[in-house]
XYZ file of C-alpha atoms in Angstrom:
443
model
C 39.978 -16.751 31.001
C 37.332 -17.109 28.376
C 36.380 -13.254 28.449
C 40.083 -12.947 28.044
C 40.773 -15.140 24.243
C 37.236 -13.613 23.455
C 38.185 -10.045 23.939
C 41.383 -10.069 22.337
C 42.640 -10.130 18.796
C 45.963 -10.043 17.187
C 46.595 -6.806 14.590
C 47.673 -7.101 11.049
C 50.927 -6.000 11.919
C 51.441 -8.643 14.862
C 51.295 -11.050 11.558
C 53.159 -8.911 9.645
C 55.985 -9.294 12.206
C 55.016 -13.187 11.744
C 56.091 -13.581 8.143
C 59.206 -11.213 8.637
C 60.297 -14.038 11.140
C 58.911 -16.585 9.173
C 61.224 -15.622 6.513
C 64.507 -14.653 8.846
C 64.020 -18.476 10.323
C 64.138 -20.211 6.910
C 67.251 -18.085 6.299
C 68.908 -18.835 8.919
C 69.037 -22.149 7.616
C 71.404 -20.829 4.568
C 73.434 -18.764 6.984
C 73.457 -20.200 10.660
C 75.464 -17.733 12.042
C 71.982 -15.773 11.754
C 70.016 -18.056 13.915
C 71.623 -16.484 17.903
C 70.359 -12.961 16.037
C 66.978 -13.804 14.993
C 66.003 -15.816 18.129
C 66.619 -12.788 20.292
C 64.418 -10.551 17.983
C 61.750 -13.266 18.087
C 62.130 -13.112 22.271
C 61.850 -9.563 21.916
C 58.686 -9.649 19.898
C 57.526 -11.534 22.389
C 57.962 -9.909 24.883
C 56.705 -7.077 23.462
C 53.551 -8.594 22.910
C 52.636 -9.409 26.818
C 53.796 -5.378 27.691
C 51.095 -4.746 24.843
C 48.485 -7.212 26.619
C 49.490 -5.838 30.262
C 48.898 -2.497 28.804
C 45.372 -2.998 27.656
C 44.541 -4.757 30.413
C 45.971 -3.589 33.389
C 44.563 -0.223 33.543
C 40.347 0.536 33.587
C 40.606 0.930 29.653
C 37.936 3.343 27.553
C 34.482 4.087 28.446
C 32.158 5.170 26.270
C 28.188 5.411 26.118
C 25.588 6.052 22.939
C 23.322 8.637 23.186
C 20.329 7.765 20.868
C 17.386 10.183 20.491
C 13.830 9.472 21.599
C 12.241 8.571 18.666
C 14.231 9.461 14.688
C 12.607 10.991 12.415
C 11.749 9.503 8.625
C 13.793 10.834 6.084
C 15.691 13.030 8.029
C 19.370 12.943 8.686
C 19.454 11.917 12.621
C 22.201 12.567 14.952
C 23.177 9.878 16.915
C 26.026 11.172 19.656
C 29.264 8.824 20.841
C 30.751 9.771 23.951
C 34.193 8.239 24.605
C 36.937 8.419 27.153
C 40.569 7.334 27.773
C 41.574 6.238 31.045
C 44.789 5.052 29.978
C 48.313 5.998 30.471
C 49.217 6.151 26.967
C 47.975 7.506 23.449
C 45.100 5.014 21.989
C 43.734 3.825 18.571
C 40.296 3.372 18.334
C 37.674 1.619 15.762
C 34.774 1.800 16.340
C 32.443 -0.694 14.731
C 28.304 1.145 15.924
C 25.339 -1.850 15.398
C 23.073 -0.689 13.145
C 19.353 -1.722 13.230
C 18.859 -4.552 10.270
C 16.688 -1.966 8.093
C 20.194 -0.202 6.838
C 21.412 -3.804 5.827
C 25.069 -1.996 6.199
C 28.213 -4.200 7.869
C 30.693 -1.955 7.161
C 30.006 0.620 9.647
C 32.967 1.760 11.209
C 34.717 5.120 12.619
C 38.611 5.784 13.486
C 39.795 7.645 16.238
C 42.693 8.682 17.932
C 42.723 9.290 21.975
C 45.158 11.050 23.737
C 45.880 10.496 27.697
C 42.740 10.728 29.846
C 40.976 12.748 26.803
C 37.091 12.449 26.710
C 35.494 13.088 23.209
C 32.080 12.929 21.264
C 31.589 11.433 17.994
C 28.477 12.346 15.918
C 27.306 10.534 12.656
C 24.019 10.229 11.620
C 21.209 8.062 9.458
C 18.567 8.749 7.553
C 16.014 5.883 8.097
C 13.663 5.196 5.178
C 11.084 2.879 6.971
C 8.739 3.685 9.593
C 8.644 1.240 12.705
C 11.273 0.619 15.311
C 15.064 0.578 15.339
C 17.098 -1.833 17.129
C 20.215 -0.809 17.770
C 23.293 -3.577 18.631
C 26.458 -3.093 20.732
C 28.919 -0.371 20.757
C 32.608 -2.439 19.720
C 35.448 -0.120 20.253
C 38.937 -1.945 19.245
C 41.448 -0.188 21.017
C 45.141 -0.227 20.610
C 48.027 0.364 22.017
C 51.394 1.879 20.181
C 52.749 -0.853 20.505
C 49.901 -2.245 18.167
C 50.363 -6.261 18.105
C 47.527 -7.389 20.149
C 43.817 -5.393 20.243
C 41.324 -5.525 23.161
C 37.324 -4.885 22.425
C 35.247 -2.904 24.766
C 31.296 -3.553 24.349
C 29.221 -0.745 25.285
C 25.484 0.243 24.889
C 23.311 -3.026 24.471
C 20.133 -3.549 22.706
C 18.567 0.036 22.008
C 15.219 0.640 20.415
C 14.229 3.760 18.672
C 11.177 4.425 17.373
C 10.920 6.251 13.553
C 8.554 8.741 13.567
C 6.770 10.325 10.515
C 9.185 13.751 9.614
C 8.682 15.382 12.627
C 11.795 17.498 12.043
C 10.095 18.820 8.993
C 8.087 20.313 11.270
C 9.652 22.065 13.319
C 11.227 23.163 10.531
C 8.283 24.735 8.988
C 6.927 25.958 11.644
C 9.998 27.973 12.687
C 10.202 29.800 9.316
C 6.485 30.678 10.145
C 8.150 32.995 12.019
C 11.213 34.422 10.474
C 11.646 36.407 7.257
C 13.178 33.757 5.256
C 9.733 32.131 3.542
C 10.915 32.683 -0.156
C 14.066 30.988 0.230
C 12.208 27.874 1.044
C 9.556 28.538 -1.750
C 6.169 29.500 0.408
C 4.313 32.661 -1.840
C 2.950 35.319 -0.397
C -0.672 35.632 -1.620
C -2.766 38.290 -2.127
C -5.939 38.441 -0.319
C -8.975 38.809 -3.153
C -12.298 40.097 -1.802
C -13.582 39.638 1.722
C -12.399 36.513 2.471
C -13.405 37.058 6.198
C -16.273 36.947 8.757
C -17.942 39.693 10.649
C -16.400 40.680 14.070
C -17.799 44.040 15.141
C -18.837 47.764 14.254
C -16.264 50.540 14.730
C -15.278 53.950 14.894
C -13.940 55.017 11.280
C -9.760 56.004 11.685
C -8.024 57.197 8.715
C -6.990 54.154 6.045
C -9.561 52.040 6.973
C -11.122 50.703 3.709
C -14.432 53.198 2.820
C -16.024 49.729 1.250
C -16.265 48.927 4.836
C -19.132 51.854 5.966
C -21.766 50.556 7.664
C -24.336 53.309 6.759
C -27.128 52.311 9.246
C -24.681 52.543 12.327
C -23.080 55.828 10.986
C -27.394 57.045 10.597
C -27.870 56.362 13.691
C -24.482 57.710 15.879
C -23.928 60.428 12.942
C -20.667 59.493 12.415
C -18.437 57.674 10.053
C -18.562 53.487 11.088
C -16.931 50.529 9.629
C -17.365 47.302 9.511
C -14.090 44.956 11.348
C -13.971 42.068 9.701
C -11.904 38.698 11.295
C -10.141 35.579 9.495
C -12.343 32.859 8.935
C -11.448 30.207 11.560
C -12.564 26.404 12.519
C -12.401 25.435 8.793
C -12.364 21.657 8.299
C -8.704 20.617 6.474
C -8.688 16.585 5.919
C -5.279 14.999 4.716
C -6.970 11.936 2.557
C -3.696 9.453 2.256
C -4.102 6.870 -0.754
C -2.247 3.717 1.003
C -2.964 1.494 -2.584
C -0.131 0.234 -4.745
C 0.269 3.093 -6.800
C 1.817 4.694 -3.538
C 4.839 2.507 -2.801
C 6.337 4.105 -5.902
C 9.765 4.839 -4.344
C 11.818 7.752 -4.581
C 15.455 8.860 -3.194
C 14.437 5.799 -0.700
C 11.039 6.964 0.611
C 8.417 5.587 -0.844
C 5.268 8.168 -2.413
C 3.301 6.830 0.842
C 5.669 8.468 3.033
C 6.221 12.154 1.420
C 2.369 12.067 2.083
C 2.792 11.524 5.676
C 5.306 13.442 6.450
C 3.222 16.526 4.014
C 0.260 15.741 6.116
C 1.863 15.998 9.551
C 3.790 19.482 8.201
C 0.267 20.664 6.635
C -2.035 19.831 9.978
C -0.149 21.416 12.157
C 0.049 24.758 10.071
C -3.583 24.393 9.797
C -4.061 24.079 13.117
C -1.726 27.545 13.841
C -4.230 29.541 11.331
C -6.995 28.260 14.051
C -8.448 25.860 11.602
C -9.173 21.863 12.208
C -6.721 18.997 11.447
C -7.867 15.719 10.487
C -6.522 12.811 8.357
C -7.917 9.414 7.341
C -6.112 6.774 4.902
C -8.222 4.309 2.358
C -7.614 1.180 0.223
C -10.190 -1.021 -0.009
C -11.339 0.968 2.556
C -10.990 3.802 4.888
C -9.083 3.637 7.640
C -7.117 5.251 10.001
C -9.680 8.487 11.183
C -8.596 11.342 12.988
C -11.718 13.527 13.365
C -11.161 17.207 12.115
C -10.403 19.230 15.538
C -8.538 21.829 17.188
C -7.175 20.238 20.642
C -4.117 20.690 22.296
C -3.260 16.745 21.993
C -4.542 16.626 17.981
C -1.170 16.411 16.938
C -0.012 14.244 18.759
C -2.867 11.920 17.947
C -2.218 12.753 13.998
C 0.938 11.711 14.425
C 0.630 8.444 16.410
C -2.288 7.454 13.452
C 0.644 8.208 10.702
C 3.357 5.990 12.215
C 1.527 3.004 12.007
C 0.176 3.767 8.188
C 1.951 1.222 5.390
C 0.671 0.009 2.181
C -1.536 -2.641 1.672
C -0.409 -2.821 -2.208
C -3.896 -3.552 -3.045
C -6.530 -1.205 -6.029
C -7.568 1.906 -4.399
C -11.527 1.482 -4.154
C -12.687 5.714 -4.837
C -16.222 4.735 -4.665
C -15.899 3.689 -1.073
C -13.827 6.851 -0.037
C -16.945 8.889 -1.934
C -19.397 6.824 -0.023
C -17.450 7.467 3.432
C -16.994 10.853 3.118
C -20.858 11.327 2.312
C -22.047 9.749 5.291
C -19.104 10.706 7.678
C -18.033 14.399 6.784
C -21.475 17.065 6.871
C -19.725 20.349 7.267
C -18.365 21.481 3.701
C -14.354 21.007 4.521
C -10.845 21.261 2.410
C -9.741 17.638 1.328
C -6.154 17.375 0.470
C -6.105 13.902 -1.652
C -2.723 12.500 -2.118
C -2.672 9.866 -5.041
C -1.155 9.015 -7.711
C -2.405 8.880 -11.459
C -0.281 7.776 -14.426
C -2.387 7.734 -16.949
C -5.179 9.581 -17.908
C -7.421 6.358 -18.397
C -6.235 5.928 -14.353
C -7.736 9.179 -13.746
C -11.386 8.637 -15.783
C -11.955 5.528 -13.695
C -12.143 7.237 -10.955
C -13.009 10.746 -12.291
C -16.682 10.346 -11.359
C -15.668 9.484 -7.601
C -13.983 13.029 -7.564
C -16.586 14.669 -9.281
C -19.084 13.811 -6.581
C -16.611 14.318 -4.040
C -16.084 18.034 -4.820
C -19.924 18.988 -5.552
C -19.965 19.038 -1.194
C -16.146 19.770 -0.329
C -13.083 21.769 -1.721
C -11.310 19.106 -2.859
C -7.585 19.542 -4.271
C -5.646 16.372 -5.827
C -2.239 15.937 -5.384
C -0.158 13.618 -7.447
C 3.530 13.373 -8.175
C 5.692 13.912 -11.434
C 7.753 11.029 -11.826
C 11.248 12.389 -11.660
C 12.528 9.608 -13.067
C 11.368 10.120 -16.506
C 12.435 13.528 -16.188
C 16.038 12.674 -16.324
C 15.442 9.991 -19.146
C 13.865 13.395 -21.171
C 16.930 15.517 -20.250
C 19.897 12.746 -21.657
C 20.718 13.081 -25.083
C 19.818 9.949 -27.310
C 22.704 8.228 -29.421
C 20.675 5.124 -30.699
C 17.102 4.076 -31.677
C 16.805 2.615 -28.227
C 17.213 5.842 -26.238
C 15.174 7.919 -28.790
C 12.319 5.080 -27.832
C 13.266 5.797 -24.217
C 13.089 9.357 -24.582
C 9.676 9.566 -26.554
C 8.024 6.604 -24.135
C 9.232 9.398 -21.227
C 7.981 12.377 -22.713
C 4.904 10.894 -23.662
C 3.858 10.009 -19.852
C 4.970 13.452 -18.668
C 3.149 15.081 -20.882
C 0.043 12.948 -20.250
C 0.622 14.215 -15.927
C -0.246 17.663 -18.121
C -2.983 16.563 -19.581
C -4.532 15.117 -16.155
C -3.842 18.516 -14.485
C -5.944 19.746 -17.508
C -8.622 17.332 -16.973
C -9.144 18.352 -13.326
C -9.591 21.885 -14.318
C -11.609 21.248 -16.596
C -14.165 19.233 -14.266
C -13.342 22.026 -11.404
C -11.185 20.108 -9.331
C -8.167 21.658 -7.665
C -5.145 19.861 -8.050
C -1.016 19.723 -7.011
C 1.183 18.230 -9.843
C 4.812 17.754 -7.715
C 7.916 16.592 -7.394
C 8.209 14.319 -3.919
C 10.461 15.983 -2.627
C 8.346 19.309 -3.013
C 4.850 18.217 -1.568
C 5.340 19.766 1.157
C 5.679 23.539 0.475
C 3.659 22.906 -2.257
C 0.771 22.006 -0.189
C 1.102 24.874 2.103
C 1.488 26.964 -0.925
C -2.090 25.684 -2.244
C -3.488 25.673 1.196
C -2.485 29.742 2.214
C -3.799 30.265 -2.000
C -7.176 28.671 -0.402
C -7.116 30.728 2.604
C -6.581 33.768 1.066
C -9.356 33.452 -1.978
C -11.921 32.493 0.261
C -12.614 29.157 -1.197
C -13.964 27.556 1.763
């Protein structure tokens, strides 16, 4: 009986009918002749409530299940599938309330649906998680109404499910697919022209029409008495390290994701691209000290290792120690490597404090400093100013945007490569820079 009352609810239609009867019984005091008619109508209404309860509880009712992905992809739309089946002998009206993880803080999530007799239906909705970690789903609550609609019965399914939220592996799959298609330009990937011989020697072979005459090996030609050319192949097994700043500067949010999350998603993709290019991919993070180290290797399990490491990376709100980073790189990375440093500089003074350490790292490695445009400031500069305060806001925003460009020039002046990018374009611009560096043979 307790279970019956716990899962039975009165609808708005029920209370509307009850209010009508209250008004009618009040009128019956003024017009006594109406009392018998109103009383008969009242018992008919009570009978309808009883019939409604019998219809909802006599049969097997509704069956449902929630299909969750094995893991969620951070910052992407992840599909959640609900499967419903109506076992009633009549059309039902459903209200679905799925108890979402607390990270969403959403208490008004509901879906309305209708199911015909014995109909089976799939409903899909999407979730866009913005924080890495464990996401706990609660009950799937389904409130069922019969065509009478005076009483609602609640069903509960799929209790307490947990799904981990990982860095954006959906982006990784997307860029893997487009790498083998002819739609690279649609995604902003550029075709880089090779400059000079950015390749390593493979073998000497017979000259055939179309071979570059600049590759003729004259010594081998003299010995064989026929034209011989040197054949080259792309340089491989070069170490590519993604260095992620997880200090307070990377906590700044854009479109729900922090700069750290954008850097993590880009690291996952660029590591996969590097491995596909036969290079070695590795990573580490730093703030007060260097952590989360994954040595640059080219193994089948390398991507899984990088993914699991990135899953637990969080900002620690500390001031990033670039001197510590330089010392650790000097001690642990002996081979010349490509260092993709994800950080953020808002002012030229902030860069000058760290510039000596960046120059020291760039002496032994190819350093690319990747930092971010402030897209919120760009919005301010595009708004027309109407008063003194708005003019002041717009002037300050333009000053800070100009200072970002000065940072790029300052890095270039000291021979350090850089990428200034909007957060949403980070992955594409990083891939383009990597391909450009490979084509130019800078490492």
